[in-house]
Amino acid sequence: QQQVKQSPQSLIVQKGGISIINCAYENTAFDYFPWYQQFPGKGPALLIAIRPDVSEKKEGRFTISFNKSAKQFSLHIMDSQPGDSATYFCAASINNFNKFYFGSGTKLNVKP
Amino acid sequence: ETGVTQSPTHLIKTRGQQVTLRCSSQSGHNTVSWYQQALGQGPQFIFQYYREEENGRGNFPPRFSGLQFPNYSSELNVNALELDDSALYLCASSGQGHGELFFGEGSRLTVL
């Protein structure tokens, strides 16, 4: 059973547009929700993370929206740039961080 | 500050063989986690080591084993390789109790 479900699988956005990636989870014990960015040939790198006590977190052009009652969270990339073209993974873990559950990934292509 | 380094970067094995993958953690990190990333999928947790002890394990058979050394570097060993073991194996280090995983670039294993 997949603990974290991610959609869409792929996404094409024009430069300057907004990219939105969604994730849903079942386990209400999850209390840390990071987003990772992965470029080809590289390992994932932390982009932004949120805890369920807040509904939104913004860092530059990247925003996480969190809906605890719906058990959903999403990544918004404002003013998307070609350099944002990468695969994005949502993830979730429980308070001791020893195990992260990753979504299946979204391949983002930002067209110039 | 030295990041997470993994070796080898690529390797090819045949079914039934054994493989050892190596990881040097980021300076100051005492926790190492291993993940398997199949093509087009998100990383899946294999296990984590903290101060040379296994600190959590995912849904992987016992032929996946690991070690952590006093300098916090780590090895992943896989015995009796199967075709489905073909994947990118990612090592991530972190400080104990800290949420951010710092990933290496991975070791890509192909089993023929």
XYZ file of N, CA and C in Angstrom:
672
model
N 0.853 -1.192 0.000
C 0.000 0.000 0.000
C 0.888 1.241 0.000
N 0.628 2.112 -0.976
C 1.433 3.307 -1.075
C 0.996 4.296 -0.014
N 1.943 4.744 0.815
C 1.616 5.622 1.928
C 1.365 7.058 1.481
N 2.042 7.463 0.410
C 1.919 8.829 -0.095
C 1.642 8.747 -1.597
N 0.529 9.326 -2.023
C 0.155 9.295 -3.433
C 0.346 10.668 -4.044
N 1.033 10.705 -5.183
C 1.415 11.969 -5.804
C 0.848 12.077 -7.201
N 0.431 13.286 -7.555
C -0.070 13.541 -8.914
C 0.218 14.993 -9.302
N 0.324 15.307 -10.583
C 0.320 14.364 -11.704
C 1.679 13.682 -11.857
N 1.752 12.725 -12.729
C 3.006 12.028 -13.005
C 3.950 12.937 -13.781
N 3.391 13.757 -14.669
C 4.202 14.702 -15.426
C 3.413 15.990 -15.611
N 4.163 17.067 -15.858
C 3.544 18.388 -15.907
C 4.360 19.275 -16.846
N 3.670 19.931 -17.759
C 4.320 20.880 -18.653
C 3.730 22.252 -18.378
N 4.611 23.219 -18.119
C 4.186 24.575 -17.776
C 5.009 25.559 -18.601
N 4.373 26.637 -19.009
C 5.098 27.687 -19.699
C 5.883 28.536 -18.708
N 6.995 29.048 -19.174
C 7.803 29.955 -18.343
C 6.933 31.080 -17.792
N 7.078 31.317 -16.490
C 6.282 32.345 -15.839
C 4.978 31.846 -15.253
N 4.598 30.631 -15.588
C 3.350 30.068 -15.081
C 3.499 29.479 -13.690
N 2.399 28.933 -13.193
C 2.393 28.321 -11.863
C 2.352 26.803 -12.016
N 3.260 26.130 -11.346
C 3.278 24.660 -11.335
C 2.669 24.199 -10.018
N 1.761 23.239 -10.090
C 1.107 22.735 -8.887
C 1.194 21.213 -8.875
N 1.729 20.678 -7.797
C 1.872 19.230 -7.622
C 1.176 18.863 -6.317
N 0.416 17.782 -6.369
C -0.408 17.401 -5.223
C 0.010 16.065 -4.622
N -0.168 15.951 -3.318
C 0.087 14.693 -2.629
C -0.988 14.449 -1.583
N -1.278 13.169 -1.366
C -2.249 12.772 -0.362
C -1.663 11.651 0.476
N -2.041 11.599 1.726
C -1.522 10.569 2.623
C -2.643 9.996 3.462
N -2.403 8.833 4.050
C -3.413 8.180 4.872
C -3.066 8.175 6.363
N -1.783 8.035 6.654
C -1.364 7.856 8.044
C -1.378 9.189 8.794
N -2.290 9.346 9.729
C -2.399 10.607 10.463
C -1.258 10.808 11.452
N -0.412 9.815 11.611
C 0.757 9.959 12.487
C 1.886 10.736 11.807
N 1.814 10.899 10.495
C 2.841 11.680 9.806
C 2.828 13.105 10.340
N 4.020 13.642 10.595
C 4.054 15.003 11.115
C 5.167 15.849 10.516
N 5.722 15.392 9.411
C 6.754 16.182 8.726
C 6.626 15.873 7.253
N 6.478 16.917 6.435
C 6.159 16.737 5.023
C 7.123 17.571 4.186
N 8.189 16.940 3.674
C 9.135 17.671 2.825
C 8.855 17.461 1.339
N 9.368 18.358 0.560
C 9.394 18.213 -0.900
C 10.863 18.182 -1.320
N 11.166 17.231 -2.206
C 12.515 17.090 -2.725
C 12.514 17.334 -4.222
N 13.625 17.888 -4.697
C 13.828 18.170 -6.120
C 14.993 17.316 -6.588
N 14.814 16.648 -7.717
C 15.871 15.787 -8.234
C 16.134 16.089 -9.701
N 17.382 16.419 -10.006
C 17.813 16.617 -11.385
C 18.408 15.301 -11.893
N 18.383 15.087 -13.207
C 18.928 13.837 -13.758
C 20.366 13.609 -13.316
N 20.642 12.400 -12.871
C 21.991 12.035 -12.452
C 22.384 12.525 -11.068
N 21.452 13.134 -10.382
C 21.736 13.656 -9.043
C 20.809 13.011 -8.014
N 21.209 13.103 -6.738
C 20.318 12.652 -5.689
C 19.287 13.738 -5.378
N 18.180 13.361 -4.748
C 17.177 14.361 -4.368
C 17.759 15.377 -3.391
N 17.271 16.604 -3.459
C 17.702 17.671 -2.549
C 16.462 18.322 -1.948
N 16.521 18.578 -0.650
C 15.381 19.190 0.034
C 15.094 20.578 -0.521
N 13.806 20.793 -0.827
C 13.372 22.072 -1.373
C 12.693 22.912 -0.288
N 11.735 22.326 0.359
C 10.942 23.004 1.373
C 10.186 21.945 2.161
N 9.873 22.240 3.426
C 9.175 21.256 4.260
C 8.191 21.966 5.175
N 7.191 21.217 5.630
C 6.164 21.797 6.486
C 5.755 20.798 7.558
N 5.315 21.308 8.679
C 4.710 20.484 9.726
C 3.216 20.771 9.747
N 2.401 19.848 10.241
C 0.945 19.992 10.123
C 0.323 21.054 11.025
N 1.127 21.758 11.817
C 0.544 22.793 12.669
C 0.367 24.128 11.928
N 0.833 24.182 10.676
C 0.618 25.380 9.859
C -0.029 24.962 8.538
N -0.747 25.881 7.922
C -1.457 25.546 6.683
C -0.689 25.953 5.433
N 0.326 26.768 5.607
C 1.081 27.217 4.441
C 2.485 27.630 4.863
N 3.440 27.345 3.971
C 4.808 27.790 4.188
C 5.360 28.240 2.850
N 5.994 29.403 2.848
C 6.506 29.972 1.611
C 7.992 30.232 1.748
N 8.729 29.832 0.708
C 10.153 30.144 0.636
C 10.450 30.560 -0.801
N 10.597 31.872 -1.003
C 10.841 32.379 -2.341
C 9.672 32.080 -3.263
N 9.945 31.425 -4.382
C 8.876 31.095 -5.329
C 8.137 29.803 -4.986
N 8.565 29.118 -3.943
C 8.008 27.820 -3.590
C 7.110 27.930 -2.362
N 5.915 27.359 -2.472
C 4.945 27.390 -1.376
C 4.373 26.000 -1.171
N 4.293 25.581 0.088
C 3.557 24.351 0.425
C 2.229 24.778 1.033
N 1.146 24.199 0.523
C -0.170 24.350 1.141
C -0.535 23.028 1.791
N -1.026 23.088 3.022
C -1.286 21.862 3.782
C -2.730 21.864 4.278
N -3.447 20.794 4.000
C -4.827 20.626 4.446
C -4.903 19.378 5.311
N -4.856 19.592 6.623
C -4.791 18.464 7.549
C -6.069 17.621 7.514
N -7.215 18.268 7.426
C -8.472 17.511 7.455
C -8.629 16.648 6.216
N -8.137 17.127 5.088
C -8.228 16.360 3.846
C -7.045 15.424 3.670
N -6.055 15.541 4.531
C -4.817 14.745 4.435
C -4.177 14.928 3.064
N -4.035 16.195 2.692
C -3.431 16.524 1.408
C -2.458 17.686 1.579
N -1.445 17.704 0.741
C -0.558 18.854 0.701
C -0.060 19.030 -0.724
N 0.292 20.257 -1.043
C 0.669 20.539 -2.422
C 1.842 21.508 -2.469
N 2.553 21.434 -3.578
C 3.664 22.335 -3.855
C 3.252 23.259 -4.989
N 3.420 24.546 -4.761
C 3.169 25.545 -5.794
C 4.501 26.213 -6.139
N 4.821 26.233 -7.421
C 6.005 26.940 -7.892
C 5.519 28.129 -8.701
N 5.717 29.314 -8.164
C 5.302 30.534 -8.845
C 6.369 30.954 -9.850
N 5.926 31.667 -10.892
C 6.871 32.177 -11.894
C 7.859 31.079 -12.307
N 7.333 29.940 -12.733
C 8.167 28.784 -13.066
C 9.199 29.141 -14.132
N 10.405 28.619 -13.946
C 11.525 28.888 -14.845
C 12.037 27.582 -15.456
N 12.660 27.661 -16.646
C 13.211 26.443 -17.251
C 14.166 25.699 -16.317
N 14.879 26.424 -15.464
C 15.780 25.803 -14.494
C 15.068 25.010 -13.420
N 13.741 25.162 -13.325
C 12.954 24.383 -12.368
C 12.612 23.000 -12.932
N 12.925 22.778 -14.207
C 12.621 21.489 -14.827
C 13.397 20.388 -14.108
N 12.679 19.492 -13.493
C 13.268 18.457 -12.648
C 12.135 17.514 -12.243
N 12.484 16.500 -11.476
C 11.462 15.633 -10.885
C 11.287 16.022 -9.427
N 10.050 16.149 -9.013
C 9.726 16.571 -7.653
C 9.062 15.417 -6.904
N 9.497 15.214 -5.679
C 8.943 14.168 -4.838
C 8.403 14.773 -3.551
N 7.191 14.416 -3.194
C 6.724 14.711 -1.856
C 7.098 13.534 -0.960
N 7.112 13.766 0.318
C 7.455 12.718 1.271
C 6.782 13.003 2.603
N 6.780 12.001 3.456
C 6.204 12.152 4.789
C 6.963 11.274 5.759
N 7.058 11.726 6.998
C 7.706 10.898 8.019
C 7.038 11.154 9.371
N 7.391 10.287 10.307
C 6.892 10.390 11.665
C 8.016 10.926 12.556
N 7.726 11.430 13.681
C 8.559 12.362 14.440
C 10.026 12.008 14.600
N 10.407 10.764 14.492
C 11.828 10.489 14.690
C 12.615 10.458 13.397
N 11.964 10.749 12.279
C 12.639 10.924 10.991
C 13.410 9.710 10.518
N 13.236 8.557 11.113
C 14.104 7.464 10.675
C 13.604 6.805 9.399
N 12.417 7.135 8.940
C 11.888 6.519 7.729
C 11.017 7.532 7.011
N 11.364 7.799 5.764
C 10.574 8.686 4.938
C 9.833 7.865 3.885
N 8.579 8.202 3.674
C 7.785 7.608 2.612
C 7.694 8.635 1.490
N 8.137 8.236 0.286
C 8.155 9.153 -0.839
C 6.998 8.868 -1.789
N 6.501 9.944 -2.422
C 5.570 9.770 -3.519
C 6.306 9.254 -4.747
N 5.561 9.006 -5.808
C 6.137 8.396 -7.007
C 6.794 9.409 -7.934
N 6.667 10.702 -7.626
C 7.381 11.715 -8.381
C 6.560 12.380 -9.470
N 6.888 13.647 -9.733
C 6.285 14.416 -10.832
C 7.407 15.027 -11.648
N 7.407 14.697 -12.932
C 8.428 15.250 -13.823
C 7.899 16.558 -14.390
N 8.539 17.655 -13.998
C 8.132 18.992 -14.430
C 9.006 19.464 -15.583
N 8.357 19.939 -16.625
C 9.053 20.518 -17.770
C 8.534 21.939 -17.958
N 9.410 22.913 -17.757
C 9.016 24.309 -17.935
C 9.520 24.773 -19.298
N 8.586 25.097 -20.177
C 8.913 25.505 -21.539
C 9.316 26.972 -21.580
N 10.403 27.290 -22.305
C 10.846 28.691 -22.378
C 9.883 29.582 -23.167
N 32.844 21.943 3.754
C 31.990 20.836 4.237
C 31.838 19.816 3.122
N 32.175 18.560 3.397
C 32.113 17.516 2.390
C 30.716 16.936 2.370
N 30.138 16.775 1.185
C 28.810 16.205 1.069
C 28.859 14.697 1.124
N 27.711 14.081 0.853
C 27.586 12.633 0.855
C 28.193 12.086 -0.438
N 29.099 11.150 -0.318
C 29.703 10.544 -1.496
C 29.421 9.056 -1.501
N 29.154 8.528 -2.705
C 28.841 7.118 -2.859
C 29.741 6.493 -3.918
N 30.017 5.208 -3.720
C 30.798 4.472 -4.718
C 30.372 3.018 -4.746
N 30.461 2.358 -5.925
C 30.760 2.976 -7.214
C 29.546 3.720 -7.750
N 29.717 4.472 -8.813
C 28.597 5.212 -9.379
C 27.729 4.316 -10.259
N 28.371 3.398 -10.954
C 27.641 2.444 -11.798
C 28.279 1.076 -11.642
N 27.470 0.035 -11.688
C 28.022 -1.307 -11.719
C 27.010 -2.268 -12.318
N 27.552 -3.307 -12.923
C 26.729 -4.336 -13.555
C 27.076 -5.676 -12.921
N 26.047 -6.395 -12.494
C 26.223 -7.707 -11.893
C 25.275 -8.691 -12.583
N 25.491 -9.963 -12.316
C 24.574 -10.985 -12.828
C 23.783 -11.592 -11.683
N 22.671 -12.173 -12.020
C 21.805 -12.790 -11.011
C 22.583 -13.753 -10.129
N 22.305 -13.701 -8.839
C 22.957 -14.600 -7.901
C 24.227 -14.037 -7.284
N 24.794 -13.019 -7.911
C 26.008 -12.432 -7.360
C 25.698 -11.563 -6.143
N 26.762 -11.089 -5.523
C 26.648 -10.230 -4.359
C 27.273 -8.872 -4.685
N 26.756 -7.822 -4.030
C 27.292 -6.487 -4.293
C 27.427 -5.717 -2.978
N 28.449 -4.877 -2.920
C 28.643 -3.972 -1.776
C 28.722 -2.552 -2.284
N 27.885 -1.696 -1.738
C 27.876 -0.282 -2.082
C 28.336 0.505 -0.865
N 29.052 1.598 -1.120
C 29.663 2.343 -0.020
C 29.203 3.797 0.005
N 29.199 4.355 1.208
C 28.707 5.715 1.394
C 29.510 6.409 2.488
N 29.944 7.606 2.198
C 30.562 8.454 3.218
C 29.583 9.558 3.561
N 29.265 9.672 4.823
C 28.250 10.648 5.235
C 28.817 12.058 5.246
N 27.906 13.007 5.250
C 28.321 14.401 5.323
C 28.952 14.672 6.686
N 29.953 15.548 6.680
C 30.669 15.879 7.903
C 29.693 16.308 9.000
N 29.847 15.709 10.186
C 29.004 16.074 11.319
C 27.727 15.268 11.438
N 27.423 14.426 10.441
C 26.198 13.618 10.481
C 26.496 12.231 11.016
N 25.643 11.748 11.940
C 25.880 10.439 12.539
C 24.834 9.399 12.119
N 23.961 9.777 11.220
C 22.884 8.880 10.803
C 22.932 8.694 9.295
N 22.865 7.455 8.855
C 22.877 7.146 7.429
C 21.667 6.292 7.087
N 20.974 6.668 6.034
C 19.823 5.904 5.543
C 20.094 5.473 4.115
N 19.574 4.309 3.756
C 19.691 3.803 2.394
C 18.303 3.700 1.775
N 18.215 4.107 0.514
C 16.972 4.046 -0.227
C 17.213 3.394 -1.585
N 16.211 2.674 -2.065
C 16.238 2.101 -3.399
C 15.273 2.897 -4.273
N 15.762 3.357 -5.424
C 14.905 4.107 -6.337
C 14.848 3.382 -7.677
N 13.753 2.706 -7.929
C 13.549 2.066 -9.226
C 13.274 3.141 -10.268
N 13.507 2.805 -11.520
C 13.351 3.776 -12.603
C 11.927 4.337 -12.622
N 11.817 5.662 -12.585
C 10.513 6.303 -12.642
C 9.720 6.259 -11.355
N 10.350 5.856 -10.261
C 9.652 5.751 -8.976
C 10.325 6.621 -7.918
N 9.635 6.787 -6.805
C 10.227 7.485 -5.687
C 11.132 6.571 -4.882
N 12.018 7.143 -4.100
C 12.900 6.318 -3.261
C 12.101 5.501 -2.245
N 12.554 4.275 -1.996
C 11.941 3.412 -0.985
C 12.955 3.120 0.105
N 12.521 3.285 1.346
C 13.402 3.124 2.497
C 13.843 1.683 2.663
N 15.176 1.479 2.762
C 15.701 0.139 3.006
C 15.982 -0.023 4.502
N 16.875 0.804 5.026
C 17.154 0.827 6.458
C 17.951 2.071 6.811
N 18.087 2.270 8.133
C 18.831 3.405 8.644
C 19.805 2.918 9.718
N 20.961 3.561 9.786
C 21.940 3.260 10.827
C 22.239 4.516 11.622
N 22.281 4.343 12.930
C 22.615 5.426 13.854
C 23.630 4.874 14.838
N 24.780 5.506 14.885
C 25.862 5.079 15.790
C 26.102 3.578 15.694
N 26.241 3.122 14.472
C 26.633 1.747 14.138
C 25.551 0.705 14.396
N 24.352 1.134 14.783
C 23.258 0.194 15.030
C 22.134 0.436 14.023
N 21.473 -0.646 13.591
C 20.329 -0.487 12.704
C 19.196 0.184 13.486
N 18.620 1.217 12.889
C 17.615 2.029 13.563
C 16.365 2.144 12.698
N 15.852 1.031 12.282
C 14.663 1.029 11.432
C 14.945 0.352 10.122
N 13.968 -0.394 9.643
C 14.131 -1.151 8.418
C 12.826 -1.119 7.633
N 12.950 -1.012 6.334
C 11.779 -1.050 5.469
C 11.441 -2.463 5.061
N 10.582 -2.597 4.085
C 10.078 -3.892 3.662
C 11.013 -4.529 2.629
N 12.207 -4.846 3.058
C 13.207 -5.487 2.199
C 13.661 -6.786 2.862
N 13.950 -7.814 2.029
C 14.327 -9.122 2.597
C 15.683 -9.072 3.274
N 15.999 -10.101 4.065
C 17.270 -10.130 4.820
C 18.505 -10.148 3.942
N 18.363 -10.475 2.654
C 19.575 -10.463 1.810
C 20.072 -9.030 1.590
N 19.281 -8.049 1.998
C 19.751 -6.660 2.056
C 20.267 -6.423 3.474
N 21.549 -6.143 3.598
C 22.113 -5.909 4.925
C 23.035 -4.708 4.866
N 23.387 -4.201 6.043
C 24.213 -3.010 6.063
C 25.142 -2.967 7.245
N 25.985 -1.976 7.206
C 26.937 -1.727 8.286
C 27.135 -0.231 8.392
N 27.433 0.224 9.598
C 27.921 1.584 9.759
C 29.199 1.514 10.563
N 30.180 2.289 10.193
C 31.498 2.264 10.825
C 31.642 3.410 11.816
N 32.669 3.344 12.667
C 32.837 4.400 13.682
C 32.926 5.805 13.109
N 33.397 5.937 11.862
C 33.464 7.272 11.257
C 32.145 7.647 10.570
N 31.104 6.847 10.797
C 29.730 7.040 10.311
C 29.557 6.709 8.831
N 30.624 6.298 8.140
C 30.417 5.809 6.783
C 29.639 4.505 6.839
N 29.131 4.068 5.692
C 28.230 2.924 5.711
C 28.383 2.080 4.460
N 27.976 0.831 4.560
C 27.924 -0.089 3.426
C 26.536 -0.688 3.327
N 26.128 -0.924 2.080
C 24.917 -1.690 1.806
C 25.355 -2.936 1.061
N 24.979 -4.091 1.553
C 25.294 -5.355 0.914
C 24.004 -6.022 0.444
N 24.050 -6.522 -0.779
C 22.907 -7.268 -1.298
C 23.420 -8.610 -1.797
N 22.885 -9.679 -1.245
C 23.265 -11.037 -1.646
C 22.248 -11.604 -2.633
N 22.675 -12.636 -3.336
C 21.776 -13.366 -4.234
C 20.964 -12.411 -5.096
N 21.664 -11.592 -5.866
C 21.005 -10.548 -6.644
C 19.929 -11.094 -7.574
N 18.841 -10.330 -7.655
C 17.734 -10.648 -8.555
C 17.589 -9.516 -9.569
N 16.923 -9.836 -10.685
C 16.764 -8.819 -11.733
C 16.076 -7.567 -11.186
N 15.111 -7.755 -10.289
C 14.368 -6.624 -9.731
C 15.198 -5.739 -8.800
N 16.400 -6.168 -8.490
C 17.274 -5.332 -7.662
C 17.923 -4.213 -8.483
N 17.747 -4.261 -9.788
C 18.271 -3.190 -10.641
C 17.598 -1.884 -10.264
N 18.389 -0.898 -9.854
C 17.833 0.363 -9.361
C 18.974 1.319 -9.045
N 18.604 2.526 -8.702
C 19.552 3.501 -8.158
C 19.493 3.395 -6.636
N 20.623 3.170 -6.010
C 20.676 3.051 -4.558
C 21.229 4.357 -3.984
N 20.421 4.971 -3.190
C 20.747 6.281 -2.638
C 21.089 6.173 -1.162
N 22.135 6.846 -0.797
C 22.515 6.975 0.597
C 22.198 8.404 1.025
N 21.689 8.563 2.223
C 21.393 9.893 2.743
C 21.892 9.986 4.175
N 22.521 11.091 4.499
C 22.952 11.274 5.879
C 22.139 12.405 6.519
N 22.093 12.376 7.814
C 21.364 13.393 8.560
C 21.893 13.425 9.981
N 21.600 14.510 10.674
C 21.866 14.559 12.088
C 20.716 13.887 12.803
N 20.970 13.163 13.874
C 19.901 12.448 14.558
C 18.841 13.417 15.047
N 17.584 13.127 14.725
C 16.505 14.001 15.150
C 16.247 15.161 14.211
N 17.035 15.276 13.154
C 16.832 16.355 12.193
C 16.132 15.815 10.963
N 15.225 16.599 10.404
C 14.413 16.083 9.315
C 15.084 16.036 7.964
N 16.081 16.880 7.718
C 16.602 16.974 6.365
C 17.547 15.827 6.063
N 17.256 15.142 4.954
C 18.146 14.120 4.427
C 19.044 14.753 3.377
N 20.320 14.472 3.454
C 21.268 14.938 2.448
C 21.675 13.700 1.634
N 21.240 13.681 0.386
C 21.461 12.512 -0.452
C 22.773 12.607 -1.229
N 23.375 11.447 -1.465
C 24.443 11.340 -2.434
C 23.856 11.211 -3.825
N 24.723 11.044 -4.833
C 24.251 10.947 -6.204
C 23.841 9.531 -6.574
N 24.110 8.595 -5.706
C 23.607 7.250 -5.909
C 24.572 6.319 -6.611
N 24.292 5.042 -6.458
C 24.995 3.980 -7.181
C 23.960 3.275 -8.044
N 24.187 3.282 -9.350
C 23.215 2.636 -10.235
C 23.642 1.205 -10.479
N 22.803 0.285 -10.025
C 23.076 -1.149 -10.139
C 22.210 -1.739 -11.238
N 22.844 -2.444 -12.140
C 22.128 -3.189 -13.168
C 22.403 -4.673 -12.959
N 21.344 -5.459 -12.846
C 21.479 -6.902 -12.674
C 21.005 -7.590 -13.948
N 21.903 -8.354 -14.552
C 21.575 -9.040 -15.817
C 21.307 -10.524 -15.588
